[in-house]
PDB file of C-alpha atoms in Angstrom:
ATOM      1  CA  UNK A   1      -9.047   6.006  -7.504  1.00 49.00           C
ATOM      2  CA  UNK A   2      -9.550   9.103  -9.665  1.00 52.00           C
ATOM      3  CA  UNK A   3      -8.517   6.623 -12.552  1.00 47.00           C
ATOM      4  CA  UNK A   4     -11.176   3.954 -11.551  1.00 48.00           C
ATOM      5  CA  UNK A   5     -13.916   6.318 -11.194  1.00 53.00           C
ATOM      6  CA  UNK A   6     -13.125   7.398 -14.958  1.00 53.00           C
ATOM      7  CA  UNK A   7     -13.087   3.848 -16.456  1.00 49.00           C
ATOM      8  CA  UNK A   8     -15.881   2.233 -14.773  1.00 53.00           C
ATOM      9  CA  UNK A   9     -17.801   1.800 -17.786  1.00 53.00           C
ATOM     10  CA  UNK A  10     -15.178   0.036 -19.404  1.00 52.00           C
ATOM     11  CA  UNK A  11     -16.061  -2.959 -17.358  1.00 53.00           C
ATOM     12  CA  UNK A  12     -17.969  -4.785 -20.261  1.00 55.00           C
ATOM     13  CA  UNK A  13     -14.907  -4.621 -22.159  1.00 54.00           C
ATOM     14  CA  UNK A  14     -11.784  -4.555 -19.509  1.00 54.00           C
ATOM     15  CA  UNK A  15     -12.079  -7.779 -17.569  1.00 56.00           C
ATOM     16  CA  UNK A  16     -10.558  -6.384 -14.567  1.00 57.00           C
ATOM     17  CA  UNK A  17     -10.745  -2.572 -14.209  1.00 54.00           C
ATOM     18  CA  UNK A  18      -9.167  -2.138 -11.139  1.00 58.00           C
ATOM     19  CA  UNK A  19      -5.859  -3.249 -12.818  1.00 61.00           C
ATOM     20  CA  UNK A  20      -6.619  -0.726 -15.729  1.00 62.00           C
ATOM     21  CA  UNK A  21      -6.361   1.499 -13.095  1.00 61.00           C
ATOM     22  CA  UNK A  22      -3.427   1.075 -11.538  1.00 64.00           C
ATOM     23  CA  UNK A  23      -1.344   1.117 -14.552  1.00 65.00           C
ATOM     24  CA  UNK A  24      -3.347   4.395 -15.381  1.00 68.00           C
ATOM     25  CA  UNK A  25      -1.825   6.069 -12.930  1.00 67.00           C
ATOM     26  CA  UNK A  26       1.281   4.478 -12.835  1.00 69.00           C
ATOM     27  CA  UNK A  27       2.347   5.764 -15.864  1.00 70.00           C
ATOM     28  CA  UNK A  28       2.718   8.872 -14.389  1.00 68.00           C
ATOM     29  CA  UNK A  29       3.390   8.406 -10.777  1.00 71.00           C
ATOM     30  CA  UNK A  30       6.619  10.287  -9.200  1.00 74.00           C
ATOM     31  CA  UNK A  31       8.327   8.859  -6.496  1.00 75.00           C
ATOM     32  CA  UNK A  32       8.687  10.963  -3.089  1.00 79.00           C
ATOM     33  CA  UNK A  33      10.661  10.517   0.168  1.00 88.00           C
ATOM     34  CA  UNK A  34       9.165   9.869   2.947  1.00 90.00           C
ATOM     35  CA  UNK A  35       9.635   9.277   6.512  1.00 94.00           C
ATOM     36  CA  UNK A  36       8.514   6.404   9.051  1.00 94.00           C
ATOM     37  CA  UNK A  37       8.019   6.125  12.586  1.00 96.00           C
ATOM     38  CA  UNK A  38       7.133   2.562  14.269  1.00 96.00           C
ATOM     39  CA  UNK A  39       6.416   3.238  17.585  1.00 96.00           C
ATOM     40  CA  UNK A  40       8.595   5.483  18.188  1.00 93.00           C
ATOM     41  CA  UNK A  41      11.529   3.420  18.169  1.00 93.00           C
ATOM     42  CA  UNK A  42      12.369   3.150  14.896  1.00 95.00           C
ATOM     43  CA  UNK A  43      12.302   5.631  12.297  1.00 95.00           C
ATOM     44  CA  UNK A  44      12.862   4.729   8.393  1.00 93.00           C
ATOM     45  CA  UNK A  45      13.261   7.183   6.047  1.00 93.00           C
ATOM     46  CA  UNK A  46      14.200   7.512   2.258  1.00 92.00           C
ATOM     47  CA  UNK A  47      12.680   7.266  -1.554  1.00 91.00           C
ATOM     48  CA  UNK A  48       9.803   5.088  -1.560  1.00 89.00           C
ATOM     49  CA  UNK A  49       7.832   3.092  -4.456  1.00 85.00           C
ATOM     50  CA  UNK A  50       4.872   2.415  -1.832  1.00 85.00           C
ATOM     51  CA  UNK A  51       4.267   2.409   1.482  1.00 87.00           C
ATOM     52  CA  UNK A  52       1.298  -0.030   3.029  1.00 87.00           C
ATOM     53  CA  UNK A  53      -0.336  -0.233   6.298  1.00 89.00           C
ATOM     54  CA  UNK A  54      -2.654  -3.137   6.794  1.00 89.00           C
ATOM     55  CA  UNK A  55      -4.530  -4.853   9.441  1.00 89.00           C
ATOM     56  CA  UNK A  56      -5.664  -7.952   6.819  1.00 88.00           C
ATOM     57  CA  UNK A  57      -3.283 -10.063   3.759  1.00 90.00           C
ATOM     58  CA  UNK A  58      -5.549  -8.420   1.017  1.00 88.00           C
ATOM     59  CA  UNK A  59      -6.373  -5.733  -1.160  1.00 83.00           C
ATOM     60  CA  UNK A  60      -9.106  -4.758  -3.104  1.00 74.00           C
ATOM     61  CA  UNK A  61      -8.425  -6.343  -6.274  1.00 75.00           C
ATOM     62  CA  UNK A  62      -6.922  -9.658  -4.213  1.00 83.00           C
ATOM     63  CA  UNK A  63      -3.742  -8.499  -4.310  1.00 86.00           C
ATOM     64  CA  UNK A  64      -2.202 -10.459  -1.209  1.00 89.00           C
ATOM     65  CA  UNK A  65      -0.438  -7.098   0.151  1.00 89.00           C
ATOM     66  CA  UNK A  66       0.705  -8.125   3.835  1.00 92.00           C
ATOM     67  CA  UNK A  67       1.003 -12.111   3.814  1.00 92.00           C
ATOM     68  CA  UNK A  68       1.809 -12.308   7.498  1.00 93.00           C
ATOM     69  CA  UNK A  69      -0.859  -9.583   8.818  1.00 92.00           C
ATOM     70  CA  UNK A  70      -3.380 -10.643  11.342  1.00 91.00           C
ATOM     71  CA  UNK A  71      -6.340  -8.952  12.570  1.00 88.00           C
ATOM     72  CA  UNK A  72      -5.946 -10.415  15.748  1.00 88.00           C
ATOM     73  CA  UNK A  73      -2.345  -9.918  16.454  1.00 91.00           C
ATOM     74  CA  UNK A  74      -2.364  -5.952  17.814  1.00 91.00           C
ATOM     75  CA  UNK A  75      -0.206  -5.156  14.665  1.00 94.00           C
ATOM     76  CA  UNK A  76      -0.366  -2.802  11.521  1.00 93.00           C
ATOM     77  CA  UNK A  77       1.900  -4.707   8.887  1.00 94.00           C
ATOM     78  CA  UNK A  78       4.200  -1.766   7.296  1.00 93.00           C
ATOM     79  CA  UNK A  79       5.111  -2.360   3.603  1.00 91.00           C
ATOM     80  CA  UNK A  80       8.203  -0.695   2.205  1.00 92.00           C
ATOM     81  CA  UNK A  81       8.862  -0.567  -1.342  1.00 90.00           C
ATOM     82  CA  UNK A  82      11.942   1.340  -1.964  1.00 89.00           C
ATOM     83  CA  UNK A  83      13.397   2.892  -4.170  1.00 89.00           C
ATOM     84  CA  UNK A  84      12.074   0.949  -7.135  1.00 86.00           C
ATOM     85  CA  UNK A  85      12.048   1.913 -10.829  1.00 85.00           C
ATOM     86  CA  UNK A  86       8.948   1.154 -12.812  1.00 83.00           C
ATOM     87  CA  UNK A  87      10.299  -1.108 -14.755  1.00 85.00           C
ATOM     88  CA  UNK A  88      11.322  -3.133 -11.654  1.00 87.00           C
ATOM     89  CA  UNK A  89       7.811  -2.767 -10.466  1.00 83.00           C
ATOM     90  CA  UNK A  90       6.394  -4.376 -14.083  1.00 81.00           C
ATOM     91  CA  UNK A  91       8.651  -6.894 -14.010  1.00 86.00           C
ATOM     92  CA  UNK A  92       8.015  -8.061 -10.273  1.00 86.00           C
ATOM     93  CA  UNK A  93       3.920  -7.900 -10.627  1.00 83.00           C
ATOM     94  CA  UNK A  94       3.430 -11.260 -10.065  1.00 85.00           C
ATOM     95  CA  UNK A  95       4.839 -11.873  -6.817  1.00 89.00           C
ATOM     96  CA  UNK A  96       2.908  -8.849  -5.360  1.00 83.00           C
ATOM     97  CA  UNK A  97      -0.074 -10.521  -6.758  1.00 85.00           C
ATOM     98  CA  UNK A  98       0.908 -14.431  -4.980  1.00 89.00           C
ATOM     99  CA  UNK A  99       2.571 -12.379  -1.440  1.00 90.00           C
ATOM    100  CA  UNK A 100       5.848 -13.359  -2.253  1.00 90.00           C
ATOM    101  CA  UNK A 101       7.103  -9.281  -2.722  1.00 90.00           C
ATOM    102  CA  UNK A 102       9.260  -9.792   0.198  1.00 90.00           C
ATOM    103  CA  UNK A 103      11.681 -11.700  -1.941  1.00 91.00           C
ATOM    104  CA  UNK A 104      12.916  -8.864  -3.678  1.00 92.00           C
ATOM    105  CA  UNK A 105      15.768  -6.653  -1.858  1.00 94.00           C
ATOM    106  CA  UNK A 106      13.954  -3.446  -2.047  1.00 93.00           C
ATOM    107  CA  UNK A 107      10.801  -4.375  -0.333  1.00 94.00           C
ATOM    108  CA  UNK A 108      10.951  -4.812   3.651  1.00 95.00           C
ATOM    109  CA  UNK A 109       7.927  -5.271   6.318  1.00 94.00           C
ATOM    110  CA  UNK A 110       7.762  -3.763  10.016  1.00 95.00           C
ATOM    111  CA  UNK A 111       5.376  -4.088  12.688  1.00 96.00           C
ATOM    112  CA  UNK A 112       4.004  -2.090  15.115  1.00 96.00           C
ATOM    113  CA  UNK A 113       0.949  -0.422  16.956  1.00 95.00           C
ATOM    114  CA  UNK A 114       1.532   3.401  15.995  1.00 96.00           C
ATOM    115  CA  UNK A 115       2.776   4.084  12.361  1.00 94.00           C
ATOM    116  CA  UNK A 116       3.128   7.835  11.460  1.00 94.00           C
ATOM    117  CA  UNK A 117       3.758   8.501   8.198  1.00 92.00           C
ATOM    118  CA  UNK A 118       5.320  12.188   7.036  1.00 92.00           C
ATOM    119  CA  UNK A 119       5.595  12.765   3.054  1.00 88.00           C
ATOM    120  CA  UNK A 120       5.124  15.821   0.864  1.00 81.00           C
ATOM    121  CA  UNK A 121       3.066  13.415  -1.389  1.00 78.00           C
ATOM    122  CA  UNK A 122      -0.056  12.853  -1.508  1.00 73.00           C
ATOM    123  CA  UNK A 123      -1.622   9.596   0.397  1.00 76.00           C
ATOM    124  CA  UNK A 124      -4.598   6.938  -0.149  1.00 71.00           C
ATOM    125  CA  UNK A 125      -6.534   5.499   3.000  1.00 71.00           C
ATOM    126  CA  UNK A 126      -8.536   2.408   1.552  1.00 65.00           C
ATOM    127  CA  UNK A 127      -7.882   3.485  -2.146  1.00 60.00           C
ATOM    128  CA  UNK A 128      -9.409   7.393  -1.474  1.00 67.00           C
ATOM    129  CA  UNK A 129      -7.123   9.920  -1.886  1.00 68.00           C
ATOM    130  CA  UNK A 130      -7.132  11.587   1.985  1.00 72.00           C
ATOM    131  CA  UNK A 131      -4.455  14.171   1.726  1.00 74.00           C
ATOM    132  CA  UNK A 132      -0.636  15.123   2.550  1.00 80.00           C
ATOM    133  CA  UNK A 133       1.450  16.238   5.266  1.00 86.00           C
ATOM    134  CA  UNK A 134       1.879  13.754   8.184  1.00 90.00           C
ATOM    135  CA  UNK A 135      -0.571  10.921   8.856  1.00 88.00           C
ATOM    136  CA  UNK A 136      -1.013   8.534  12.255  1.00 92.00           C
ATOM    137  CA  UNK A 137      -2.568   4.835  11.581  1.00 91.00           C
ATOM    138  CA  UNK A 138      -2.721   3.127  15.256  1.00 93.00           C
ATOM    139  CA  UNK A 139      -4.232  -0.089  16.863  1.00 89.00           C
ATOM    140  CA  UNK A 140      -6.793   0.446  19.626  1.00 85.00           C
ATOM    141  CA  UNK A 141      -7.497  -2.575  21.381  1.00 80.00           C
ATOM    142  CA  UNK A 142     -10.971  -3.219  22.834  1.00 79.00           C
ATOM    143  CA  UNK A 143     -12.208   0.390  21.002  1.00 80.00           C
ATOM    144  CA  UNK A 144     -15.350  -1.027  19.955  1.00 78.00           C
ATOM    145  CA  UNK A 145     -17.603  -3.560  21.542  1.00 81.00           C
ATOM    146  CA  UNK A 146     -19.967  -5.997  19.126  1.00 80.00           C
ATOM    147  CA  UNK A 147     -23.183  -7.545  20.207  1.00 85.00           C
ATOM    148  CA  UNK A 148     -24.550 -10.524  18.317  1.00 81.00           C
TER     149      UNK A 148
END
């Protein structure tokens, strides 16, 4: 985010800024561990590339993250990308791009209703950086009510 806010007015010339981004701050992104729960009933823990939670397949820059997620299902979709190297990441782009990530060996999916997430890094909620420590994503069913 910090790196999109800082190129923004490179849009005339950079087609797609949001990309310019990324590999902005991939350049010099570190790799932490981090620790899963699902539920409670299954914990996952390790080096991670990326972790993802999402409720819909996309993200902002179209970027079909979570193929199989449905925002009627109950579910968070849980992206793992392990312990990748960057140059693994570069070279497998494209299929993170057309949702077809799962393919390669290092990158799993989970599901569940209550995700917590514990990491020394740092973590982005809907591309904002939010903070570190340990963070809860959860389903509520029903929570809000919508009149039309």
């Amino acid at each position: 985010v910090k790196y999109y806010n800082r190129v923004r007015f490179l849009k005339r010339i950079v087609p797609n800024t949001v990309d310019f981004s990324i590999w902005a701050a991939f350049v010099s992104y570190r790799m932490g561990k981090m620790k899963v729960s699902i539920d409670g009933r299954k914990t996952v823990e390790g080096k991670f590339f990326d972790i993802t939670i999402s409720n819909g397949k996309y993200i902002g820059n179209g970027d079909v993250i979570a193929p199989y997620a449905s925002m009627q299902d109950g579910l968070l979709d849980i992206i793992l990308f392990g312990d990748l190297s960057k140059l693994e990441v570069v070279r497998n782009r494209n299929m993170l791009r057309k949702g077809t990530h799962f393919q390669h060996p290092k990158v799993k999916m989970e599901r569940g209703k209550k995700i917590t997430v514990s990491s020394k890094c740092n973590y982005h909620v809907d591309g904002d950086l939010a903070g570190r420590g340990e963070v809860v994503f959860e389903i509520k069913e029903n929570f809000l009510s919508v009149k039309v």
